[in-house]
mmCIF file of C-alpha atoms (C1' of nucleotides) in Angstrom:
data_model
loop_
_atom_site.group_PDB
_atom_site.id
_atom_site.type_symbol
_atom_site.label_atom_id
_atom_site.label_comp_id
_atom_site.label_asym_id
_atom_site.label_seq_id
_atom_site.Cartn_x
_atom_site.Cartn_y
_atom_site.Cartn_z
ATOM 1 C CA MET A 1 107.081 118.749 144.147
ATOM 2 C CA ILE A 2 109.430 121.373 142.478
ATOM 3 C CA PRO A 3 108.951 121.245 138.662
ATOM 4 C CA HIS A 4 111.962 120.572 136.595
ATOM 5 C CA ARG A 5 112.867 123.725 134.770
ATOM 6 C CA VAL A 6 113.851 123.782 131.164
ATOM 7 C CA VAL A 7 115.233 126.996 129.947
ATOM 8 C CA ILE A 8 115.227 127.190 126.296
ATOM 9 C CA ALA A 9 117.639 129.728 124.710
ATOM 10 C CA ALA A 10 116.886 131.195 121.410
ATOM 11 C CA PHE A 11 118.935 133.897 119.456
ATOM 12 C CA PRO A 12 118.046 136.743 117.409
ATOM 13 C CA PRO A 13 116.981 137.310 114.547
ATOM 14 C CA ALA A 14 114.761 134.273 115.278
ATOM 15 C CA GLN A 15 111.075 135.615 115.601
ATOM 16 C CA THR A 16 109.610 132.054 116.209
ATOM 17 C CA LEU A 17 110.667 129.349 118.391
ATOM 18 C CA ASP A 18 111.613 126.399 116.103
ATOM 19 C CA VAL A 19 111.717 123.626 118.643
ATOM 20 C CA THR A 20 108.010 122.786 118.421
ATOM 21 C CA GLY A 21 108.476 119.037 118.440
ATOM 22 C CA PRO A 22 110.525 118.816 121.480
ATOM 23 C CA LEU A 23 108.131 121.334 123.252
ATOM 24 C CA ASP A 24 105.081 119.138 122.272
ATOM 25 C CA ALA A 25 106.928 116.129 123.752
ATOM 26 C CA LEU A 26 107.498 118.152 127.104
ATOM 27 C CA ALA A 27 103.759 119.217 127.027
ATOM 28 C CA SER A 28 102.734 115.596 126.434
ATOM 29 C CA ALA A 29 104.693 114.352 129.287
ATOM 30 C CA ASN A 30 103.141 116.803 131.497
ATOM 31 C CA ALA A 31 99.797 115.842 130.366
ATOM 32 C CA ALA A 32 100.696 112.151 131.202
ATOM 33 C CA SER A 33 102.333 113.295 134.497
ATOM 34 C CA THR A 34 98.982 115.113 135.312
ATOM 35 C CA ALA A 35 96.814 112.116 134.475
ATOM 36 C CA ALA A 36 98.873 109.974 136.750
ATOM 37 C CA GLY A 37 97.841 112.145 139.781
ATOM 38 C CA HIS A 38 101.036 114.181 139.889
ATOM 39 C CA PRO A 39 101.685 118.094 139.051
ATOM 40 C CA PRO A 40 103.203 118.796 135.723
ATOM 41 C CA PHE A 41 106.841 117.699 135.636
ATOM 42 C CA TYR A 42 108.528 120.289 133.466
ATOM 43 C CA GLU A 43 108.373 124.076 133.583
ATOM 44 C CA VAL A 44 109.511 125.552 130.348
ATOM 45 C CA VAL A 45 111.086 129.165 130.343
ATOM 46 C CA LEU A 46 112.099 130.850 127.173
ATOM 47 C CA ALA A 47 115.288 132.905 127.408
ATOM 48 C CA THR A 48 116.113 135.487 124.826
ATOM 49 C CA PRO A 49 118.479 138.384 124.842
ATOM 50 C CA HIS A 50 116.666 141.093 126.751
ATOM 51 C CA GLY A 51 113.418 138.981 127.051
ATOM 52 C CA VAL A 52 112.322 139.587 123.625
ATOM 53 C CA PRO A 53 109.239 137.371 122.972
ATOM 54 C CA LEU A 54 108.886 134.705 120.471
ATOM 55 C CA ALA A 55 105.957 133.312 118.720
ATOM 56 C CA THR A 56 105.530 129.368 119.275
ATOM 57 C CA THR A 57 102.750 127.008 118.051
ATOM 58 C CA SER A 58 103.490 124.527 120.729
ATOM 59 C CA GLY A 59 100.688 123.319 123.318
ATOM 60 C CA ILE A 60 103.027 123.855 126.307
ATOM 61 C CA SER A 61 102.608 127.178 128.276
ATOM 62 C CA ILE A 62 105.888 128.968 128.393
ATOM 63 C CA ILE A 63 106.952 131.600 131.007
ATOM 64 C CA ALA A 64 108.175 133.879 128.098
ATOM 65 C CA GLY A 65 110.305 136.969 128.466
ATOM 66 C CA CYS A 66 113.093 135.791 130.685
ATOM 67 C CA ASP A 67 116.332 137.677 129.743
ATOM 68 C CA LEU A 68 119.135 135.366 128.557
ATOM 69 C CA LEU A 69 121.772 137.858 129.830
ATOM 70 C CA GLN A 70 120.699 138.111 133.454
ATOM 71 C CA SER A 71 123.373 136.611 135.787
ATOM 72 C CA ASP A 72 120.881 134.477 137.977
ATOM 73 C CA LEU A 73 119.094 132.540 135.462
ATOM 74 C CA ALA A 74 118.659 128.921 136.881
ATOM 75 C CA ALA A 75 117.918 125.788 134.984
ATOM 76 C CA ASP A 76 117.835 122.211 135.454
ATOM 77 C CA THR A 77 118.081 121.657 131.678
ATOM 78 C CA LEU A 78 119.254 124.216 129.404
ATOM 79 C CA MET A 79 118.143 123.552 125.709
ATOM 80 C CA LEU A 80 119.810 125.674 122.859
ATOM 81 C CA ALA A 81 117.491 126.139 119.835
ATOM 82 C CA GLY A 82 118.951 126.170 116.389
ATOM 83 C CA GLY A 83 118.549 128.501 113.409
ATOM 84 C CA PRO A 84 120.540 131.235 111.881
ATOM 85 C CA GLY A 85 120.787 133.253 115.239
ATOM 86 C CA ALA A 86 122.458 130.138 116.857
ATOM 87 C CA ARG A 87 125.065 129.825 113.977
ATOM 88 C CA ALA A 88 125.858 133.614 114.297
ATOM 89 C CA MET A 89 125.886 133.549 118.102
ATOM 90 C CA PRO A 90 129.471 132.700 118.559
ATOM 91 C CA ALA A 91 130.215 136.184 116.876
ATOM 92 C CA ASN A 92 128.761 137.818 120.101
ATOM 93 C CA PRO A 93 130.878 137.713 123.168
ATOM 94 C CA GLU A 94 128.206 139.139 125.311
ATOM 95 C CA LEU A 95 125.848 136.129 124.228
ATOM 96 C CA VAL A 96 128.822 133.560 124.609
ATOM 97 C CA ARG A 97 129.519 134.768 128.201
ATOM 98 C CA ALA A 98 125.972 134.517 129.242
ATOM 99 C CA VAL A 99 125.349 131.083 127.737
ATOM 100 C CA THR A 100 128.555 129.793 129.186
ATOM 101 C CA ARG A 101 127.616 131.058 132.518
ATOM 102 C CA ILE A 102 124.321 129.191 132.537
ATOM 103 C CA ALA A 103 125.730 126.071 131.029
ATOM 104 C CA LEU A 104 128.332 125.930 133.657
ATOM 105 C CA ARG A 105 126.054 125.569 136.455
ATOM 106 C CA THR A 106 123.159 123.703 134.715
ATOM 107 C CA PRO A 107 123.332 119.861 135.286
ATOM 108 C CA ARG A 108 122.204 119.019 131.708
ATOM 109 C CA VAL A 109 122.850 121.167 128.698
ATOM 110 C CA VAL A 110 121.206 120.180 125.188
ATOM 111 C CA SER A 111 121.452 121.679 121.547
ATOM 112 C CA ILE A 112 118.843 120.992 118.943
ATOM 113 C CA CYS A 113 119.959 121.190 115.437
ATOM 114 C CA THR A 114 122.298 124.079 114.774
ATOM 115 C CA GLY A 115 122.059 125.023 118.514
ATOM 116 C CA ALA A 116 125.226 123.046 118.541
ATOM 117 C CA PHE A 117 126.938 126.204 117.305
ATOM 118 C CA ALA A 118 125.859 128.055 120.574
ATOM 119 C CA LEU A 119 126.833 125.320 122.576
ATOM 120 C CA ALA A 120 130.264 124.731 120.982
ATOM 121 C CA ALA A 121 130.852 128.560 121.322
ATOM 122 C CA THR A 122 131.030 128.113 124.994
ATOM 123 C CA GLY A 123 134.262 125.749 124.653
ATOM 124 C CA GLU A 124 132.480 123.181 126.884
ATOM 125 C CA LEU A 125 132.439 120.677 123.813
ATOM 126 C CA ASN A 126 135.913 120.856 123.223
ATOM 127 C CA ARG A 127 137.496 117.468 123.230
ATOM 128 C CA ARG A 128 133.956 116.109 123.397
ATOM 129 C CA ARG A 129 131.837 114.155 120.735
ATOM 130 C CA ALA A 130 128.607 116.290 119.415
ATOM 131 C CA THR A 131 126.536 116.376 116.315
ATOM 132 C CA THR A 132 124.417 118.962 114.485
ATOM 133 C CA HIS A 133 122.478 119.122 111.287
ATOM 134 C CA TRP A 134 124.144 117.344 108.324
ATOM 135 C CA ALA A 135 124.048 120.497 106.105
ATOM 136 C CA HIS A 136 126.323 122.384 108.685
ATOM 137 C CA PHE A 137 128.918 119.532 109.432
ATOM 138 C CA ASP A 138 131.607 121.360 107.322
ATOM 139 C CA GLU A 139 130.879 124.627 108.705
ATOM 140 C CA PHE A 140 130.763 123.510 112.227
ATOM 141 C CA ALA A 141 134.018 121.447 111.846
ATOM 142 C CA HIS A 142 135.877 124.652 110.382
ATOM 143 C CA HIS A 143 134.773 126.739 113.500
ATOM 144 C CA PHE A 144 135.195 124.152 116.203
ATOM 145 C CA PRO A 145 137.956 121.849 115.183
ATOM 146 C CA GLN A 146 138.405 120.625 118.803
ATOM 147 C CA VAL A 147 134.947 119.188 118.790
ATOM 148 C CA THR A 148 134.535 115.600 117.391
ATOM 149 C CA ILE A 149 131.566 115.523 115.075
ATOM 150 C CA ASP A 150 129.747 112.168 114.869
ATOM 151 C CA ARG A 151 128.058 112.390 111.380
ATOM 152 C CA ASP A 152 125.880 109.385 111.678
ATOM 153 C CA ALA A 153 124.239 109.872 115.176
ATOM 154 C CA LEU A 154 120.859 111.343 115.611
ATOM 155 C CA PHE A 155 121.768 112.486 119.031
ATOM 156 C CA ILE A 156 125.042 112.210 121.124
ATOM 157 C CA ASN A 157 125.229 112.193 124.952
ATOM 158 C CA ASP A 158 128.663 113.121 126.164
ATOM 159 C CA GLY A 159 128.646 113.807 129.914
ATOM 160 C CA LYS A 160 126.248 116.395 130.805
ATOM 161 C CA TYR A 161 126.258 117.899 127.263
ATOM 162 C CA HIS A 162 123.943 116.430 124.777
ATOM 163 C CA SER A 163 123.390 117.401 120.944
ATOM 164 C CA SER A 164 120.991 116.319 118.371
ATOM 165 C CA ALA A 165 120.977 116.405 114.716
ATOM 166 C CA GLY A 166 118.098 118.079 112.816
ATOM 167 C CA VAL A 167 114.978 119.184 114.669
ATOM 168 C CA THR A 168 113.324 115.880 114.057
ATOM 169 C CA ALA A 169 116.220 114.219 115.745
ATOM 170 C CA GLY A 170 115.446 116.615 118.664
ATOM 171 C CA ILE A 171 112.361 114.890 119.188
ATOM 172 C CA ASP A 172 113.888 111.600 119.570
ATOM 173 C CA TYR A 173 116.208 112.963 121.933
ATOM 174 C CA THR A 174 113.410 114.616 123.968
ATOM 175 C CA LEU A 175 111.682 111.313 124.207
ATOM 176 C CA SER A 176 114.947 109.571 125.416
ATOM 177 C CA MET A 177 115.396 112.573 128.176
ATOM 178 C CA ILE A 178 111.669 112.073 129.172
ATOM 179 C CA GLN A 179 112.348 108.487 129.655
ATOM 180 C CA ALA A 180 115.354 109.241 131.931
ATOM 181 C CA ASP A 181 113.349 111.716 133.773
ATOM 182 C CA LEU A 182 109.996 110.061 134.201
ATOM 183 C CA GLY A 183 110.470 106.317 133.004
ATOM 184 C CA ARG A 184 109.829 104.406 129.982
ATOM 185 C CA LYS A 185 105.897 104.212 130.491
ATOM 186 C CA ILE A 186 105.429 107.899 130.252
ATOM 187 C CA ALA A 187 108.035 108.096 127.270
ATOM 188 C CA LEU A 188 105.805 105.585 125.378
ATOM 189 C CA GLU A 189 102.684 107.671 126.183
ATOM 190 C CA VAL A 190 104.486 110.609 124.838
ATOM 191 C CA ALA A 191 105.334 108.680 121.567
ATOM 192 C CA ARG A 192 101.782 107.501 121.011
ATOM 193 C CA ASP A 193 100.829 111.145 121.505
ATOM 194 C CA LEU A 194 103.134 112.236 118.858
ATOM 195 C CA VAL A 195 101.868 109.583 116.453
ATOM 196 C CA VAL A 196 98.756 111.725 116.479
ATOM 197 C CA PHE A 197 100.013 115.180 116.460
ATOM 198 C CA LEU A 198 103.349 114.895 114.593
ATOM 199 C CA ARG A 199 102.894 112.399 111.789
ATOM 200 C CA ARG A 200 103.470 114.339 108.596
ATOM 201 C CA PRO A 201 102.088 113.878 105.140
ATOM 202 C CA GLY A 202 104.093 111.333 102.946
ATOM 203 C CA GLY A 203 104.650 108.953 105.904
ATOM 204 C CA GLN A 204 107.407 110.796 107.816
ATOM 205 C CA SER A 205 106.502 109.830 111.449
ATOM 206 C CA GLN A 206 108.771 111.769 113.764
ATOM 207 C CA PHE A 207 109.561 109.036 116.032
ATOM 208 C CA SER A 208 111.242 105.764 115.619
ATOM 209 C CA ALA A 209 109.754 102.517 114.224
ATOM 210 C CA HIS A 210 111.320 101.050 117.282
ATOM 211 C CA LEU A 211 109.118 103.155 119.441
ATOM 212 C CA ALA A 212 106.162 102.862 117.167
ATOM 213 C CA ALA A 213 106.452 99.076 117.394
ATOM 214 C CA GLU A 214 106.714 99.199 121.387
ATOM 215 C CA VAL A 215 103.507 101.531 121.379
ATOM 216 C CA GLY A 216 101.660 98.873 119.581
ATOM 217 C CA ALA A 217 103.218 95.939 121.427
ATOM 218 C CA ASP A 218 101.483 93.887 124.257
ATOM 219 C CA ASP A 219 104.792 93.282 125.998
ATOM 220 C CA PRO A 220 107.517 95.535 124.579
ATOM 221 C CA ASP A 221 110.062 94.800 127.307
ATOM 222 C CA ARG A 222 110.258 91.186 126.835
ATOM 223 C CA PHE A 223 112.367 91.760 123.656
ATOM 224 C CA ALA A 224 113.806 95.076 124.399
ATOM 225 C CA ASP A 225 117.381 94.260 124.618
ATOM 226 C CA LEU A 226 117.108 92.103 121.401
ATOM 227 C CA ASN A 227 115.472 95.137 119.769
ATOM 228 C CA GLN A 228 118.115 97.424 120.920
ATOM 229 C CA TRP A 229 120.774 95.061 119.507
ATOM 230 C CA LEU A 230 118.973 94.863 116.160
ATOM 231 C CA ALA A 231 118.838 98.658 115.914
ATOM 232 C CA GLU A 232 122.681 98.810 116.612
ATOM 233 C CA ASN A 233 123.490 95.894 114.072
ATOM 234 C CA LEU A 234 121.168 96.566 111.042
ATOM 235 C CA ALA A 235 124.035 96.259 108.507
ATOM 236 C CA SER A 236 124.733 92.769 109.830
ATOM 237 C CA ASP A 237 123.500 89.692 108.020
ATOM 238 C CA LEU A 238 120.480 89.214 110.321
ATOM 239 C CA SER A 239 118.016 86.208 110.254
ATOM 240 C CA VAL A 240 115.047 84.957 112.334
ATOM 241 C CA THR A 241 117.554 82.089 113.357
ATOM 242 C CA MET A 242 120.193 84.606 114.429
ATOM 243 C CA MET A 243 117.650 86.694 116.571
ATOM 244 C CA ALA A 244 116.490 83.387 118.124
ATOM 245 C CA ASP A 245 119.997 82.418 118.976
ATOM 246 C CA ARG A 246 120.460 85.905 120.592
ATOM 247 C CA VAL A 247 117.844 85.237 123.057
ATOM 248 C CA ALA A 248 118.310 81.460 123.423
ATOM 249 C CA MET A 249 115.335 80.202 121.864
ATOM 250 C CA SER A 250 114.523 77.870 118.935
ATOM 251 C CA PRO A 251 113.528 79.745 115.858
ATOM 252 C CA ARG A 252 109.933 78.238 116.052
ATOM 253 C CA ASN A 253 109.401 79.339 119.569
ATOM 254 C CA PHE A 254 111.081 82.732 119.264
ATOM 255 C CA ALA A 255 108.950 83.582 116.248
ATOM 256 C CA ARG A 256 105.786 82.576 118.104
ATOM 257 C CA ARG A 257 106.816 84.558 121.462
ATOM 258 C CA PHE A 258 107.921 87.639 119.406
ATOM 259 C CA LYS A 259 104.665 87.886 117.572
ATOM 260 C CA GLN A 260 102.769 87.397 120.683
ATOM 261 C CA ALA A 261 104.794 90.296 122.417
ATOM 262 C CA MET A 262 105.223 92.803 119.613
ATOM 263 C CA ASN A 263 102.198 92.106 117.584
ATOM 264 C CA VAL A 264 104.563 91.839 114.403
ATOM 265 C CA THR A 265 106.600 89.030 113.113
ATOM 266 C CA PRO A 266 110.384 89.318 113.724
ATOM 267 C CA ASN A 267 111.080 89.935 110.046
ATOM 268 C CA THR A 268 108.548 92.511 109.614
ATOM 269 C CA HIS A 269 109.943 94.370 112.772
ATOM 270 C CA LEU A 270 113.526 94.050 111.279
ATOM 271 C CA GLN A 271 112.195 95.644 108.057
ATOM 272 C CA MET A 272 110.559 98.362 109.954
ATOM 273 C CA LEU A 273 113.801 99.243 111.747
ATOM 274 C CA ARG A 274 115.558 99.207 108.488
ATOM 275 C CA VAL A 275 113.386 101.478 106.768
ATOM 276 C CA ASP A 276 113.190 103.749 109.939
ATOM 277 C CA ALA A 277 116.936 103.945 109.869
ATOM 278 C CA ALA A 278 116.972 104.580 106.048
ATOM 279 C CA ARG A 279 114.337 107.495 106.689
ATOM 280 C CA ARG A 280 116.687 109.098 109.198
ATOM 281 C CA LEU A 281 119.891 108.937 107.074
ATOM 282 C CA LEU A 282 117.867 110.342 104.061
ATOM 283 C CA SER A 283 116.570 113.397 105.936
ATOM 284 C CA GLU A 284 119.944 113.732 108.318
ATOM 285 C CA SER A 285 122.770 112.729 105.948
ATOM 286 C CA SER A 286 123.848 113.372 102.285
ATOM 287 C CA LEU A 287 124.936 109.753 101.832
ATOM 288 C CA SER A 288 124.059 108.023 98.402
ATOM 289 C CA ILE A 289 120.934 105.773 98.280
ATOM 290 C CA PRO A 290 123.188 102.451 97.642
ATOM 291 C CA ARG A 291 125.432 103.790 100.722
ATOM 292 C CA ILE A 292 122.142 104.097 102.808
ATOM 293 C CA ALA A 293 121.012 100.746 101.632
ATOM 294 C CA LYS A 294 124.026 99.007 102.698
ATOM 295 C CA ARG A 295 124.247 100.740 106.024
ATOM 296 C CA CYS A 296 120.661 99.620 106.947
ATOM 297 C CA GLY A 297 121.246 96.188 105.969
ATOM 298 C CA PHE A 298 119.242 96.015 102.621
ATOM 299 C CA ALA A 299 120.725 93.694 99.979
ATOM 300 C CA SER A 300 120.671 96.596 97.389
ATOM 301 C CA ALA A 301 119.310 99.946 96.621
ATOM 302 C CA SER A 302 116.524 98.220 94.731
ATOM 303 C CA ALA A 303 115.522 96.261 97.815
ATOM 304 C CA LEU A 304 115.759 99.471 99.864
ATOM 305 C CA ARG A 305 113.152 101.384 97.257
ATOM 306 C CA THR A 306 110.874 98.210 97.361
ATOM 307 C CA GLU A 307 110.722 98.075 101.046
ATOM 308 C CA PHE A 308 110.635 101.796 101.462
ATOM 309 C CA LYS A 309 107.781 102.216 99.021
ATOM 310 C CA ALA A 310 105.818 99.604 100.769
ATOM 311 C CA GLN A 311 106.073 101.251 104.088
ATOM 312 C CA VAL A 312 106.264 104.990 103.385
ATOM 313 C CA HIS A 313 104.378 105.023 100.196
ATOM 314 C CA ILE A 314 106.891 107.241 98.561
ATOM 315 C CA THR A 315 110.391 106.412 96.840
ATOM 316 C CA PRO A 316 113.579 107.235 98.918
ATOM 317 C CA GLU A 317 114.385 109.925 96.412
ATOM 318 C CA GLU A 318 110.854 111.600 96.868
ATOM 319 C CA PHE A 319 111.305 111.358 100.482
ATOM 320 C CA ARG A 320 114.760 112.963 100.449
ATOM 321 C CA SER A 321 113.554 115.733 98.365
ATOM 322 C CA ARG A 322 110.502 116.412 100.466
ATOM 323 C CA PHE A 323 112.164 116.351 103.833
ATOM 324 C CA GLN A 324 115.829 116.924 103.746
ATOM 325 C CA SER A 325 115.655 120.700 103.407
ATOM 326 C CA ALA A 326 112.699 120.850 105.817
ATOM 327 C CA SER A 327 114.732 120.267 108.800
ATOM 328 C CA ALA A 328 117.676 122.487 108.079
ATOM 329 C "C1'" DT B 1 109.788 87.133 81.945
ATOM 330 C "C1'" DT B 2 110.420 82.819 83.962
ATOM 331 C "C1'" DC B 3 112.468 79.686 87.067
ATOM 332 C "C1'" DG B 4 114.912 77.925 91.016
ATOM 333 C "C1'" DC B 5 116.514 78.814 95.618
ATOM 334 C "C1'" DG B 6 116.398 80.147 100.061
ATOM 335 C "C1'" DC B 7 113.918 82.371 103.826
ATOM 336 C "C1'" DT B 8 109.769 83.445 106.521
ATOM 337 C "C1'" DC B 9 105.556 82.489 108.469
ATOM 338 C "C1'" DC B 10 102.169 79.632 110.151
ATOM 339 C "C1'" DG B 11 99.060 75.390 111.393
ATOM 340 C "C1'" DC B 12 99.616 71.083 113.204
ATOM 341 C "C1'" DC B 13 101.190 67.818 116.211
ATOM 342 C "C1'" DA B 14 104.022 65.239 119.518
ATOM 343 C "C1'" DA B 15 107.018 65.359 123.716
ATOM 344 C "C1'" DG B 16 108.025 67.177 128.168
ATOM 345 C "C1'" DT C 1 94.992 68.054 131.956
ATOM 346 C "C1'" DG C 2 96.681 72.472 130.214
ATOM 347 C "C1'" DC C 3 100.660 74.773 128.881
ATOM 348 C "C1'" DT C 4 105.047 75.363 126.678
ATOM 349 C "C1'" DT C 5 108.411 74.001 123.361
ATOM 350 C "C1'" DG C 6 110.153 72.563 119.138
ATOM 351 C "C1'" DG C 7 109.937 69.900 114.780
ATOM 352 C "C1'" DC C 8 107.801 69.130 110.085
ATOM 353 C "C1'" DG C 9 105.951 70.647 106.095
ATOM 354 C "C1'" DG C 10 103.265 73.685 102.949
ATOM 355 C "C1'" DA C 11 102.268 78.524 101.134
ATOM 356 C "C1'" DG C 12 104.000 82.816 99.999
ATOM 357 C "C1'" DC C 13 107.613 86.042 98.709
ATOM 358 C "C1'" DG C 14 111.941 88.010 97.258
ATOM 359 C "C1'" DC C 15 115.983 87.810 94.841
ATOM 360 C "C1'" DG C 16 119.415 86.412 91.332
#
DNA sequence: TTCGCGCTCCGCCAAG
DNA sequence: TGCTTGGCGGAGCGCG
């Protein structure tokens, strides 16, 4: 089997490759693929101008030193890393030409964090939707007015072009990419691995509560559609009765079946989804706490604080001060 | 701080 | 007879 080649483009003055989370997810997917008796699925190639090597702490082995400027660089997925170099990249015509050349012939092109600046510089995002790190929304909009910014999304898929918000959101995107490439089972195994290796102090797990619940669930597929619907409608006035109606069951039977399948009660799961959404908005947006509470379906900012503290063990304000700048 | 209300969860039991 | 489903009621909890 020919491995799926992921070319990661990084731009000077970067000296380290700051996409460790997505790389670890790819490494974990390779391990799961190997354990299933198949060769590693992903082959990761680091491409920098003139092949300048970068340090990385990821567990995946990288074919380092490929020249981003070479004309015949081939990829199945092109991943554009963020950082100051990516934001400065549009001012370098030689780099813009090189990335455009690769992007045009690559089936899937992904930007991580401020890698969106490098992707937008190619012009391929014009009249498309995209996202980037919240702290650079205005700067991005100023430089690329023809790109529609989605300020709430964790990641955006528009045709073959994909963009993720912060580096943490890049992990969520990578999980969805692995699910598309290798299936739901492997993606859940990768998520389970990430629980072990990527959980940060202060309770900021780097993957969604949705996935966390599925990892611990006996039968996650049974309520997959409902969970998807819940995640998309958190701001609605949701109740166990409404969830039961949604899956055409009586409330009593629904509660029983949900607990059996997911290992948590419906309301506990709903609260996990709400805190997860709040956590993302706290680290990926500049919205006020009351607005985040409303958007996530909490009755008030006070209700958000109570539930947030119960699950994450710190207040939303502490969480924001600790993690908001960490992903910039 | 207290109290009442509404919601959730769960054990129990009956019906299909 | 065993399993699934759904109703009932009590305990617990959050919120205003």
